[in-house]
XYZ file of C-alpha atoms in Angstrom:
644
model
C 145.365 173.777 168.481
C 147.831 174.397 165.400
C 147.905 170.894 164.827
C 143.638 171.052 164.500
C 143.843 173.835 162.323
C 146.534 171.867 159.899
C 144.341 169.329 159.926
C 141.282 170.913 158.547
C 143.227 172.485 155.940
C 144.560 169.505 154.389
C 140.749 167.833 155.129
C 139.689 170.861 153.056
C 142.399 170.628 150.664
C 142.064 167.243 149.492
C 137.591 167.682 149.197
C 138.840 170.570 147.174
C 140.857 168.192 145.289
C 138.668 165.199 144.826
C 135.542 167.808 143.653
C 138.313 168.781 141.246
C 138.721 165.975 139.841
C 135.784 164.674 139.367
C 134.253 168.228 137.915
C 136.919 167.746 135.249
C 135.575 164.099 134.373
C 131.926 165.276 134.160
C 133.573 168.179 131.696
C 135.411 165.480 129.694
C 132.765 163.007 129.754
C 130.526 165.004 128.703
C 132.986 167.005 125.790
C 133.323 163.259 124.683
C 129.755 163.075 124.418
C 128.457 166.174 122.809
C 131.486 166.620 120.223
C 132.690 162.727 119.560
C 129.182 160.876 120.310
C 127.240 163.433 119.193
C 125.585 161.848 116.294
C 125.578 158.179 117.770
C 123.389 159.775 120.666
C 121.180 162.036 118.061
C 120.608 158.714 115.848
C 118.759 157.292 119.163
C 117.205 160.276 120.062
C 115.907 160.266 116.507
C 114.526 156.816 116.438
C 113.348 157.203 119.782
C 111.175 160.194 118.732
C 110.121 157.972 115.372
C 107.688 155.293 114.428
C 108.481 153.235 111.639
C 105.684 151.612 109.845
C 105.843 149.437 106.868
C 104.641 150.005 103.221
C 103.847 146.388 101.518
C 105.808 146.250 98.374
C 103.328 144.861 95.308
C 104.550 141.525 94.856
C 105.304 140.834 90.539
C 102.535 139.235 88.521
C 102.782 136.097 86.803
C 101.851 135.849 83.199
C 101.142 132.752 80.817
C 102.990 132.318 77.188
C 100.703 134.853 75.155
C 100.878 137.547 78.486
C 97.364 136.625 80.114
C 97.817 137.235 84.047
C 97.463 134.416 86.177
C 98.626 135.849 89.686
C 98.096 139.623 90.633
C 97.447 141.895 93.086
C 94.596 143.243 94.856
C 94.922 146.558 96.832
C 94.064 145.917 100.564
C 94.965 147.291 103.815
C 96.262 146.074 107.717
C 94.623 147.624 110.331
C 97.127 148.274 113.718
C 96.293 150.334 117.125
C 99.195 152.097 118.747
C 98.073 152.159 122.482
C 100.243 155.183 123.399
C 97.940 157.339 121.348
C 94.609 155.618 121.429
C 91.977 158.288 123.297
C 88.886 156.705 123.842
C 89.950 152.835 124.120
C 86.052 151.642 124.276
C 84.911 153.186 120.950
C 87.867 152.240 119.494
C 87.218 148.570 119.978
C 83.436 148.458 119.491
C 83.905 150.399 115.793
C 86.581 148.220 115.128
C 84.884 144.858 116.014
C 81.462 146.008 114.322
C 83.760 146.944 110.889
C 85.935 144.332 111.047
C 83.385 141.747 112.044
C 85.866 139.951 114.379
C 84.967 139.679 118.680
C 85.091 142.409 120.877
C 87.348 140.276 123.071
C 89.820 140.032 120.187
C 90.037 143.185 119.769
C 90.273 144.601 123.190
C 93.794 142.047 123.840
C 94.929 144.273 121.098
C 93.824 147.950 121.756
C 94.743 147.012 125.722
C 98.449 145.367 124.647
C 101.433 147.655 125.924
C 103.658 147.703 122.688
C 104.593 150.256 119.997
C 101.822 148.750 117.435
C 99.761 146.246 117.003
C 97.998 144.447 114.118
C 94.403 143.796 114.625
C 93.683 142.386 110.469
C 95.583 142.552 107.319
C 93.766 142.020 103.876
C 90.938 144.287 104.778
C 89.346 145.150 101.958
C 89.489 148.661 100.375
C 85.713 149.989 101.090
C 86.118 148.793 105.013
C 89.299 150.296 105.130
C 88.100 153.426 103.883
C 85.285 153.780 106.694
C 87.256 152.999 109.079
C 89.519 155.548 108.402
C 87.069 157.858 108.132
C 86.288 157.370 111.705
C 89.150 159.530 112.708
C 89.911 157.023 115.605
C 93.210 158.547 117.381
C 95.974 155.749 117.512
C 94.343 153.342 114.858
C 96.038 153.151 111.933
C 94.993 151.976 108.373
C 98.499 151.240 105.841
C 98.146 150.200 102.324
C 99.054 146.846 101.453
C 98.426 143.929 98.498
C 96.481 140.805 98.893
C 97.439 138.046 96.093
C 94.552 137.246 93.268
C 94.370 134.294 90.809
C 91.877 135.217 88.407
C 91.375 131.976 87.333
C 91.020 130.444 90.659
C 91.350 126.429 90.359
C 93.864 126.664 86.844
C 96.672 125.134 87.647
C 96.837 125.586 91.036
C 99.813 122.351 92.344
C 101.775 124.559 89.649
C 101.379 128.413 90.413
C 101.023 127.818 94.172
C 99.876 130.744 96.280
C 100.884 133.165 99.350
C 100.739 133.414 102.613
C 99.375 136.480 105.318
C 102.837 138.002 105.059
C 103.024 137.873 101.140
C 105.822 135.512 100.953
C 105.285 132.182 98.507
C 103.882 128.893 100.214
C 104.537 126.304 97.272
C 104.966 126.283 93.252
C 105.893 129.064 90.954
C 105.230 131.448 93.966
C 107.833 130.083 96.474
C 110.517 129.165 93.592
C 110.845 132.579 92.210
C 110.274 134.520 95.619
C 113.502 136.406 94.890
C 111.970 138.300 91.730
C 108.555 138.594 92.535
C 108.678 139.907 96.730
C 109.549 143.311 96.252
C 111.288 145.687 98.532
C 108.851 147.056 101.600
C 109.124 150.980 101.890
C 108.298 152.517 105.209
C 106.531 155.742 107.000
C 108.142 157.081 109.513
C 106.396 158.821 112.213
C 107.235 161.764 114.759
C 106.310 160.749 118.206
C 107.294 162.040 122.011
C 109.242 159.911 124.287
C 106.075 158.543 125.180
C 105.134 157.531 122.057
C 102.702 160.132 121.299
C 103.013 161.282 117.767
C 103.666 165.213 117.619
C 100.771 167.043 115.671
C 101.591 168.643 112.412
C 105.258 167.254 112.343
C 106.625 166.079 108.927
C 106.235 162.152 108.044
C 109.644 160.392 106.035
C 108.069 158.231 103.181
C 110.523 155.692 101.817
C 108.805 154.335 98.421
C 108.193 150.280 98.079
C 110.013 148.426 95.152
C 107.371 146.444 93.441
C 109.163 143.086 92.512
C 109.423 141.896 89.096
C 106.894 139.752 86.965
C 107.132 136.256 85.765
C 106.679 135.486 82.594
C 106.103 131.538 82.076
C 105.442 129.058 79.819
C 102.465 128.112 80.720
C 99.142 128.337 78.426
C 95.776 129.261 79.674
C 94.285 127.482 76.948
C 95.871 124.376 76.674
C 95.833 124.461 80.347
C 91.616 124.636 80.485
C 91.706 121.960 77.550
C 93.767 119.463 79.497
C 92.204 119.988 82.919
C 88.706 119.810 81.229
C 90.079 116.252 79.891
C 91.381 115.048 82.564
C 88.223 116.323 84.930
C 86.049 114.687 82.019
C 87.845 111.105 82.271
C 88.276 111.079 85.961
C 84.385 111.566 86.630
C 83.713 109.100 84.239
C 85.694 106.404 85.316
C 85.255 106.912 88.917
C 88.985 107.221 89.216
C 91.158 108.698 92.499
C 92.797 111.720 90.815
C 94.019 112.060 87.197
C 97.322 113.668 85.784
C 98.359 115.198 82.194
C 101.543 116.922 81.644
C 101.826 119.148 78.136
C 105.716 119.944 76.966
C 107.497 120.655 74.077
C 110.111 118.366 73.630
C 112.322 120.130 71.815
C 113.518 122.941 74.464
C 111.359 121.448 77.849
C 108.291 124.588 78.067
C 105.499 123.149 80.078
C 102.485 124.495 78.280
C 100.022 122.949 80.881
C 100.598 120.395 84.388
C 97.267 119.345 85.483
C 96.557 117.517 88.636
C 92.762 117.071 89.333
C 91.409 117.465 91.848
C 92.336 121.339 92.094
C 91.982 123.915 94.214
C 91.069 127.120 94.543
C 93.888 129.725 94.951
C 92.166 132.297 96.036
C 90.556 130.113 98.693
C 93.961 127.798 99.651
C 92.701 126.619 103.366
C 89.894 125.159 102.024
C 89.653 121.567 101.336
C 88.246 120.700 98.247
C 86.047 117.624 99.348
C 83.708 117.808 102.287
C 84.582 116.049 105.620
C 82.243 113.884 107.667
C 83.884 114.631 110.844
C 85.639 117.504 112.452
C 89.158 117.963 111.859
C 91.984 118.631 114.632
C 94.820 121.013 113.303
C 96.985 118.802 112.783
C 94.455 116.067 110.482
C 93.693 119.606 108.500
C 97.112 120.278 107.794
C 97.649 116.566 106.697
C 95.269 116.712 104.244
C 95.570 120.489 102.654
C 99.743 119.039 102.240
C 97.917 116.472 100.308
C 95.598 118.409 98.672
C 98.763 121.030 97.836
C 101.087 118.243 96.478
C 101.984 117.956 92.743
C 101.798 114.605 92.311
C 103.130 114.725 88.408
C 106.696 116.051 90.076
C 106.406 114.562 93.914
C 104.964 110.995 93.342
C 107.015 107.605 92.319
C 105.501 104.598 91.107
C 105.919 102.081 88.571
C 105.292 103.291 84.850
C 104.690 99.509 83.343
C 104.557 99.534 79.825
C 105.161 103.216 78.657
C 108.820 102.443 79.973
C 109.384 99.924 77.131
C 110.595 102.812 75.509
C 113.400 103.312 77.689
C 114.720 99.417 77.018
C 113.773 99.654 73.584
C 116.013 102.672 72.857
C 118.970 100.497 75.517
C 118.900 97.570 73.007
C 118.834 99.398 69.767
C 121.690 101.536 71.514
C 123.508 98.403 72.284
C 122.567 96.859 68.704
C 120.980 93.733 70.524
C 118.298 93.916 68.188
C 117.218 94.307 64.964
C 113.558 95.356 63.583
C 113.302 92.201 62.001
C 114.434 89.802 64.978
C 111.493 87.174 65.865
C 110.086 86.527 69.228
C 107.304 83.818 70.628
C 104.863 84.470 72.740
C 102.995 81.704 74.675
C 101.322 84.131 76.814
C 104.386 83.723 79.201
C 107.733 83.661 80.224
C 109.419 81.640 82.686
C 112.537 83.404 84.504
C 114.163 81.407 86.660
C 111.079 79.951 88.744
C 108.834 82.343 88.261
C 106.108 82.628 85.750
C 106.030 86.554 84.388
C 102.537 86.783 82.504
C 101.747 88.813 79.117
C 98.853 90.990 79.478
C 97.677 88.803 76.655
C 97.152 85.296 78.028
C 96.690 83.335 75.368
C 99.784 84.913 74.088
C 100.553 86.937 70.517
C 102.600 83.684 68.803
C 105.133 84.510 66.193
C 106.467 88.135 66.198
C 109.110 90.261 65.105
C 110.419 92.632 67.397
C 107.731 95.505 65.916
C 105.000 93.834 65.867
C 106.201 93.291 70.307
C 106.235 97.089 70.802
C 102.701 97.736 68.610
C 101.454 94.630 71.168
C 103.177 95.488 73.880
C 104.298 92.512 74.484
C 105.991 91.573 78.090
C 107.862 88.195 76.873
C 109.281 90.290 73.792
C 110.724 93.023 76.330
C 111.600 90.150 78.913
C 113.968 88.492 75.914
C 115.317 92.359 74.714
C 115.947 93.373 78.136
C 118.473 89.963 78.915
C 120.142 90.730 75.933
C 120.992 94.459 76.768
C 121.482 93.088 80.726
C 121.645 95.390 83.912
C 124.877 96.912 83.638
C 123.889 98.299 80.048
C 120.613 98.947 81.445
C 121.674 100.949 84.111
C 124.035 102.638 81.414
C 121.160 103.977 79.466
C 118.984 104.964 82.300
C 121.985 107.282 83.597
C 122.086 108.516 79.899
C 118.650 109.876 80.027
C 118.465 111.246 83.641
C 116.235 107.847 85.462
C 118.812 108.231 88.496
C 118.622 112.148 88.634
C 115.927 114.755 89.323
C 114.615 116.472 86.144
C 115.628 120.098 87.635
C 112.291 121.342 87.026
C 111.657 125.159 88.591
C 109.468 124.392 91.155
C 109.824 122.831 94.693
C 109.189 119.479 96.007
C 110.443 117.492 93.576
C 111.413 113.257 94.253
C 113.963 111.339 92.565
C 113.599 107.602 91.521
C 113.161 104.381 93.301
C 115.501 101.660 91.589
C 117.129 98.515 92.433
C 121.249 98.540 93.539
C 122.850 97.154 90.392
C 124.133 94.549 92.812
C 121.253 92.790 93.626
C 119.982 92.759 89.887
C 118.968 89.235 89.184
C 117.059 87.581 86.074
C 114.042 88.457 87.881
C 114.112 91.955 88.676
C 115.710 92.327 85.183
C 112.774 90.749 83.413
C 110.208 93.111 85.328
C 112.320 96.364 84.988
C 112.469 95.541 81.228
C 108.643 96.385 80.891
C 108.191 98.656 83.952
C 107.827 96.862 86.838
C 109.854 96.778 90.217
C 111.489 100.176 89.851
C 109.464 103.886 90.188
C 109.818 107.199 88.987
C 107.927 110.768 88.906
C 105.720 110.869 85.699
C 107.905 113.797 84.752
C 111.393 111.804 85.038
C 109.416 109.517 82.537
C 108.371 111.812 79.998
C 111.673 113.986 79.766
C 113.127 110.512 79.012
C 110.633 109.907 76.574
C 111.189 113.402 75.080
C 115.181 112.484 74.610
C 114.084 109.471 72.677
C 112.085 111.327 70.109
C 113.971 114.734 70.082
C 117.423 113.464 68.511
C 119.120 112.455 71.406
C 119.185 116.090 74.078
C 118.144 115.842 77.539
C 116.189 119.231 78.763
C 115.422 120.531 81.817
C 111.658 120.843 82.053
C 110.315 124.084 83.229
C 107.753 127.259 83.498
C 109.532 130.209 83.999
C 110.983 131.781 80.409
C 111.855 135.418 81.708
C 112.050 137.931 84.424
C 110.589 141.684 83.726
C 110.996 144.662 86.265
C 108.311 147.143 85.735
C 109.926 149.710 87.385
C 113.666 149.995 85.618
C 112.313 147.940 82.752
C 115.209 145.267 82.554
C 114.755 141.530 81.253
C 116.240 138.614 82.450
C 115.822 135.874 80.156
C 115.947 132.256 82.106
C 118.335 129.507 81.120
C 118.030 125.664 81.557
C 120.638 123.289 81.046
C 120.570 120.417 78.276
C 122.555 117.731 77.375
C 123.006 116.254 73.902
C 123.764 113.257 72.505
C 122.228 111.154 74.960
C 120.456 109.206 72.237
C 122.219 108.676 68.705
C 119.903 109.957 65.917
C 119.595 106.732 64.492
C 117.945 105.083 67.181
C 115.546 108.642 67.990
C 114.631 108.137 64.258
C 113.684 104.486 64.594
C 111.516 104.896 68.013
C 109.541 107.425 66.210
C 108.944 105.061 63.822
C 108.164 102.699 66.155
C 105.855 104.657 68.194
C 104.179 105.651 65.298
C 103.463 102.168 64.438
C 101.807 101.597 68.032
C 99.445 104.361 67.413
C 98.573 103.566 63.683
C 98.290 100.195 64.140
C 98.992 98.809 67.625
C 97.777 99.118 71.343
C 98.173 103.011 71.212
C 95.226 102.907 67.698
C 92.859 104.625 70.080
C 95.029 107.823 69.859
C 95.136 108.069 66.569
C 93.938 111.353 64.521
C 94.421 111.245 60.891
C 96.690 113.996 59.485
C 98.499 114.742 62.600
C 101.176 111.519 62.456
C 100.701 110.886 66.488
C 103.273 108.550 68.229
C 102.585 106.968 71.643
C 102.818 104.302 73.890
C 100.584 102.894 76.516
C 100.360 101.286 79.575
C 98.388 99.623 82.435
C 100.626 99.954 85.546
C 99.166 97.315 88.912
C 99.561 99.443 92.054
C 101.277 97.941 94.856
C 100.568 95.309 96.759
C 100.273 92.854 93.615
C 97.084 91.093 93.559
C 94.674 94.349 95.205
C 92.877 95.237 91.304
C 94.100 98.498 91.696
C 95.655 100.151 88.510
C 97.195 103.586 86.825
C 95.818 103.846 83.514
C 97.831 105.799 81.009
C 99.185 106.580 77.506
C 102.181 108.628 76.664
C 101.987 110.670 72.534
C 103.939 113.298 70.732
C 103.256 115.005 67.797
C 103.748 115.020 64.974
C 105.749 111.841 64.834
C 108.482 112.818 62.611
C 109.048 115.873 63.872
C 107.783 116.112 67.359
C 106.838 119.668 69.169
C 104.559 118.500 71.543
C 104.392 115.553 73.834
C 101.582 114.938 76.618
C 101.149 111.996 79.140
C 97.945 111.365 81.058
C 97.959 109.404 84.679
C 94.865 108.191 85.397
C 94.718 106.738 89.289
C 92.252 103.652 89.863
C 89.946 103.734 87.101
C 86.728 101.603 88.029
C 85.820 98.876 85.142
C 88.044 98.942 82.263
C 91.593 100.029 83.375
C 93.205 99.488 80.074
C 95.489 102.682 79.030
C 94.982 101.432 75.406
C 91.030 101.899 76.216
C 90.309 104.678 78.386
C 93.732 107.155 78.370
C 94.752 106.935 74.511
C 91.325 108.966 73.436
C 91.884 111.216 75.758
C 95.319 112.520 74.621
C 93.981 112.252 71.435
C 90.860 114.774 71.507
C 93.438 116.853 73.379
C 96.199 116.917 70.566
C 92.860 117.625 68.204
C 92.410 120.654 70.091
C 95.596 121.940 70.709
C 98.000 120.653 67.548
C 95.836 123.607 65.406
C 95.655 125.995 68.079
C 99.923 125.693 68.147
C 99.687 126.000 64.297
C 100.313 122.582 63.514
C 98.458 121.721 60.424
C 97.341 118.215 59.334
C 99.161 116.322 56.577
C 96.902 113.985 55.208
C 98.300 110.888 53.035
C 95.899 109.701 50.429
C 94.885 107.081 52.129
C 93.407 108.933 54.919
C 92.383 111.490 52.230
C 90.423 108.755 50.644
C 89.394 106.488 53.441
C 88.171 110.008 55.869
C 86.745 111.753 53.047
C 88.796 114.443 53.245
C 88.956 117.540 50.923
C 86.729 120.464 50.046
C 84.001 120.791 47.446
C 82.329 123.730 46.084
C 78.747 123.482 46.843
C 76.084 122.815 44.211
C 73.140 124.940 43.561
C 70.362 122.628 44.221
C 67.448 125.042 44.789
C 64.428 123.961 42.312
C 65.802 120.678 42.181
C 64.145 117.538 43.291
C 64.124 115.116 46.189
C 65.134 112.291 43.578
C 67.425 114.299 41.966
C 69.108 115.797 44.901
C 69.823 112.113 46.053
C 71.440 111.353 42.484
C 74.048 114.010 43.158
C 74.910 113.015 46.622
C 77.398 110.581 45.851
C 79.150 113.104 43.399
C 79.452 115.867 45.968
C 80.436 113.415 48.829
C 78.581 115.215 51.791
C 78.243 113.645 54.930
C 74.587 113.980 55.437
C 71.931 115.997 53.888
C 68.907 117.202 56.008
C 65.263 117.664 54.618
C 63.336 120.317 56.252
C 59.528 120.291 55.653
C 57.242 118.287 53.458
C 57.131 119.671 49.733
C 59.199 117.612 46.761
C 61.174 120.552 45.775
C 64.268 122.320 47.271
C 62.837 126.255 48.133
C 66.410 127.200 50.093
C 69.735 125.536 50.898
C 72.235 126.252 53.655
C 75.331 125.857 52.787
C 74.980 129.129 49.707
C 75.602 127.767 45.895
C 79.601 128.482 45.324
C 80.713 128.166 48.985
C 83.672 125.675 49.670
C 83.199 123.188 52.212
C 85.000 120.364 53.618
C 83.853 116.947 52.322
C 82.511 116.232 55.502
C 80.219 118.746 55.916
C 76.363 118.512 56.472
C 74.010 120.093 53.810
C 70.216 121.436 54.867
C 67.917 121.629 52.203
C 64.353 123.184 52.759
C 61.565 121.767 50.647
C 58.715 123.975 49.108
């Protein structure tokens, strides 16, 4: 019996003991939690009890060279459900489907989804945005946000690029500056119940956006519109695959204008610009809006023919190889090795000196230079002005030359590389060469963006690009001008000329691979003005139908585009006196001819020198005259007389 009773104390006892015990680690544990834990555990509780919604950030404009937007910002909203708090689940989704104009179906998945919050459409505009929130639909919300503009839609468009649904740059100036112009999101932040039901009349948190910063480029609206009209102009009427022009100042590398036609419409980017026959699986459409997207000036190789004789003219008058007064023949051939390398002249130029081969462009000239300067030199010079590198330009997608290894070299593939056949590079690789040549020797990194501007704390960052000088020596850069000159005064490139403005230029008439298919790329290469150049342009123009010859059909076109935009940059003519003389340039005060004869009127024509003088009605003396006795006119000008 005493040995029971011992038992049941020390049964009792040890419970005691073991309640003890763990009593005392419920106290600790939960001393640990309330005083050392204590705000870990409120944090949750917090965000628990909050909603966090985003506030879109306005993403920076981008601006042309005199400040004229190009890419903005339109105020929009996104419309979300948060199912927790959503009342009456049936008008919600019939408002929203009627507003929204999207299925009821669509909408239900959403309003029915078990999640925190769920997007139903972003970029609603503002008016729908407003009625729906007017509706007062419990657990639908409507949050400010930005949809991306281009106000002038196609301009271009391979070279600005565009967004996508979450704001964030797809491809060009958008994408390659995403860093300045994204902005920081802010957020709301929402009081809610553990169930997710936001408490009425509690306080929201509202954590401002950052806008992001604007671009300010180098790009000009106008020369932009001239050149696309061009190349638009030429393309049509030649019935030609696509047509390029790039616009740059040679001097520091600004791209005033990049033009790849067809365009597109930014504000419209998922839309093909050509119709389709036949419907289109996903992946076909995405094929063919990458190739509608691409900037074929910076992404596409191929073989520049006769505009590179540059390049190996500047390599042999490097290498002093040859001299302006070296003769040349020209049978309308040249045999290398065994093979027979034709001039684009076949009955051949004769007798030449090495200037009169680059005003004719002549293949058995360059065929002769280019042995003498040989590959290894050749190769030396095409380092020099960046053939084997990519130009650095500031926006994405960029390729890099196709040329032969040095090893495998022979006569033959040096003949053709000597006038631009057998190796390929970007248009732009080309003409940043080109500009080396004519600038006094500096190689510089094309580009659009000049500076960065925050709105909000008002600080500039001013973009560098590197250069590198004394690629070319000055002599030679002063003797290629001349050269180039020549071609456009008085050689293949005459078609470009424009009196006043000294225009230097090359052309060429590129065959497309395979050899033998007719297919061509038509174009001219001029800068301006010759002797000291601050603008160089290059137009590309892709299988031309009929005449093909760059001479021909791409030299005017660089030329009525210099005759627009060499004023508009505030470069004046020059006129020599023979182009004074032979174009009838000048000004003349006009004569007061009123009460003077038909007869005598025609007497004084050739004194004034006016281009043409109209006669308007039937009577034998002059009643009223248009230009006004006194006013100063150019030579040129027309004179309209009305008869009594």
């Amino acid at each position: 019996m005493i040995k029971n009773k011992t038992y049941n104390r020390r049964n009792i006892l040890f419970v005691v003991v073991i309640i003890g015990i763990v009593i005392t680690c419920l106290i600790g544990r939960l001393g640990y939690l309330m005083i050392f834990k204590s705000e870990y555990y409120g944090e949750r509780a917090r965000k628990i009890q909050e909603r966090e919604r985003p506030i879109k950030a306005p993403r920076g404009n981008i601006y042309d060279a005199n400040g004229v937007k190009i890419a903005g910002n339109k105020p929009v909203s996104t419309i979300s459900v948060i199912h927790n708090q959503i009342k009456d689940p049936e008008r919600v989704i019939e408002e929203l489907s009627k507003a929204l104009g999207i299925s009821e179906e669509k909408v239900r998945k959403r309003v029915e989804k078990v999640s925190s919050i769920e997007r139903i459409q972003s970029n609603v505009d503002k008016e729908i945005a407003d009625f729906i929130r007017n509706l007062s639909l419990d657990g639908v919300m409507v949050d400010e946000d930005y949809k991306r503009t281009y106000p002038f839609e196609t301009l271009a468009s391979k070279v600005i690029g565009f967004t996508g649904s979450d704001n964030q740059g797809i491809i060009g100036l958008e994408v390659a500056y995403e860093k300045y112009l994204k902005g920081i999101n802010g957020t709301i932040l929402t009081l809610t119940t553990a169930k997710g039901v936001e408490i009425p009349n509690a306080a929201e948190d509202r954590i401002e956006p950052i806008p992001g910063s604007d671009l300010y480029t180098s790009i000009d609206v106008n020369i932009q519109k001239y050149a696309q009209q061009a190349a638009k102009k030429v393309m049509e009427a030649k019935e030609a695959k696509s047509a390029k022009i790039i616009v740059m100042n040679p001097q520091d590398g600004r791209i005033y204008a990049m033009v790849n036609v067809p365009e597109f419409d930014l504000n419209n980017p998922y839309e093909l610009n050509y119709k389709v026959s036949e419907e289109l699986s996903d992946e076909k459409k995405n094929e063919l809006l990458n190739g509608m997207w691409r900037n074929a000036c910076i992404s596409d190789t191929y073989e520049p023919g006769s505009i590179f004789k540059i390049v190996t003219a500047t390599a042999a008058l490097e290498e002093k190889v040859v001299k302006l007064t070296d003769n040349f023949s020209c049978p309308g051939f040249r045999m290398v090795e065994d093979r027979r390398i034709h001039c684009h002249k076949r009955t051949g130029h004769g007798s030449e000196t090495f200037v009169e081969g680059i005003k004719n462009s002549c293949n058995p000239v360059f065929i002769d230079i280019g042995a003498r300067v040989g590959p290894k030199n050749m190769y030396k010079h095409y380092k020099k002005l960046g053939l084997f590198r990519k130009t650095g330009i500031d926006v994405p997608g960029e390729a890099n030359s196709i040329m032969h290894n040095i090893k495998d070299i022979g006569a033959v593939e040096l003949a053709t590389m000597s006038f631009g056949q057998s190796i390929q590079i970007t248009p732009l690789q080309l003409l940043t060469a080109a500009s080396a040549v004519i600038n006094g020797g500096t190689i510089i990194t094309p580009h659009f963006g000049v500076e960065v501007k925050n709105p909000e704390t008002k600080s500039t960052k001013k973009l560098t690009f590197k250069t590198e000088e004394n690629v070319v020596s000055k002599e030679t850069t002063k003797t290629m001008k001349m050269l180039l000159e020549e071609v456009v005064r008085d050689g293949s490139g005459i078609r470009a000329y424009l009196p006043g403005f000294r225009v230097g230029g090359k052309t060429a008439t590129s065959q497309k691979l395979p050899r033998g298919n007719n297919k061509y790329i038509s174009s001219f290469l001029g800068f301006a003005p010759a002797d000291n150049p601050q603008v160089i342009a290059m137009l590309l123009l892709d299988e031309p139908v009929g005449i093909y010859y760059g001479g021909t059909i791409a030299a005017p076109v660089i030329a009525e585009l210099f005759d627009n935009i060499l004023p508009y940059l505030g470069i004046e003519p020059r006129y020599t006196e023979e182009e004074m003389k032979e174009y009838n340039i000048g000004e003349i005060t006009v004569p007061n001819l009123v009460g003077k004869s038909k007869k005598e009127v025609e007497e004084l024509k050739d004194v004034y020198e006016f281009s043409y003088i109209y006669y308007t009605g039937k009577g034998k003396v002059v009643k009223e005259q248009f230009p006004l006795p006194g006013e100063k006119i150019n030579k040129n000008s027309d004179l309209i007389l009305y008869m009594e």
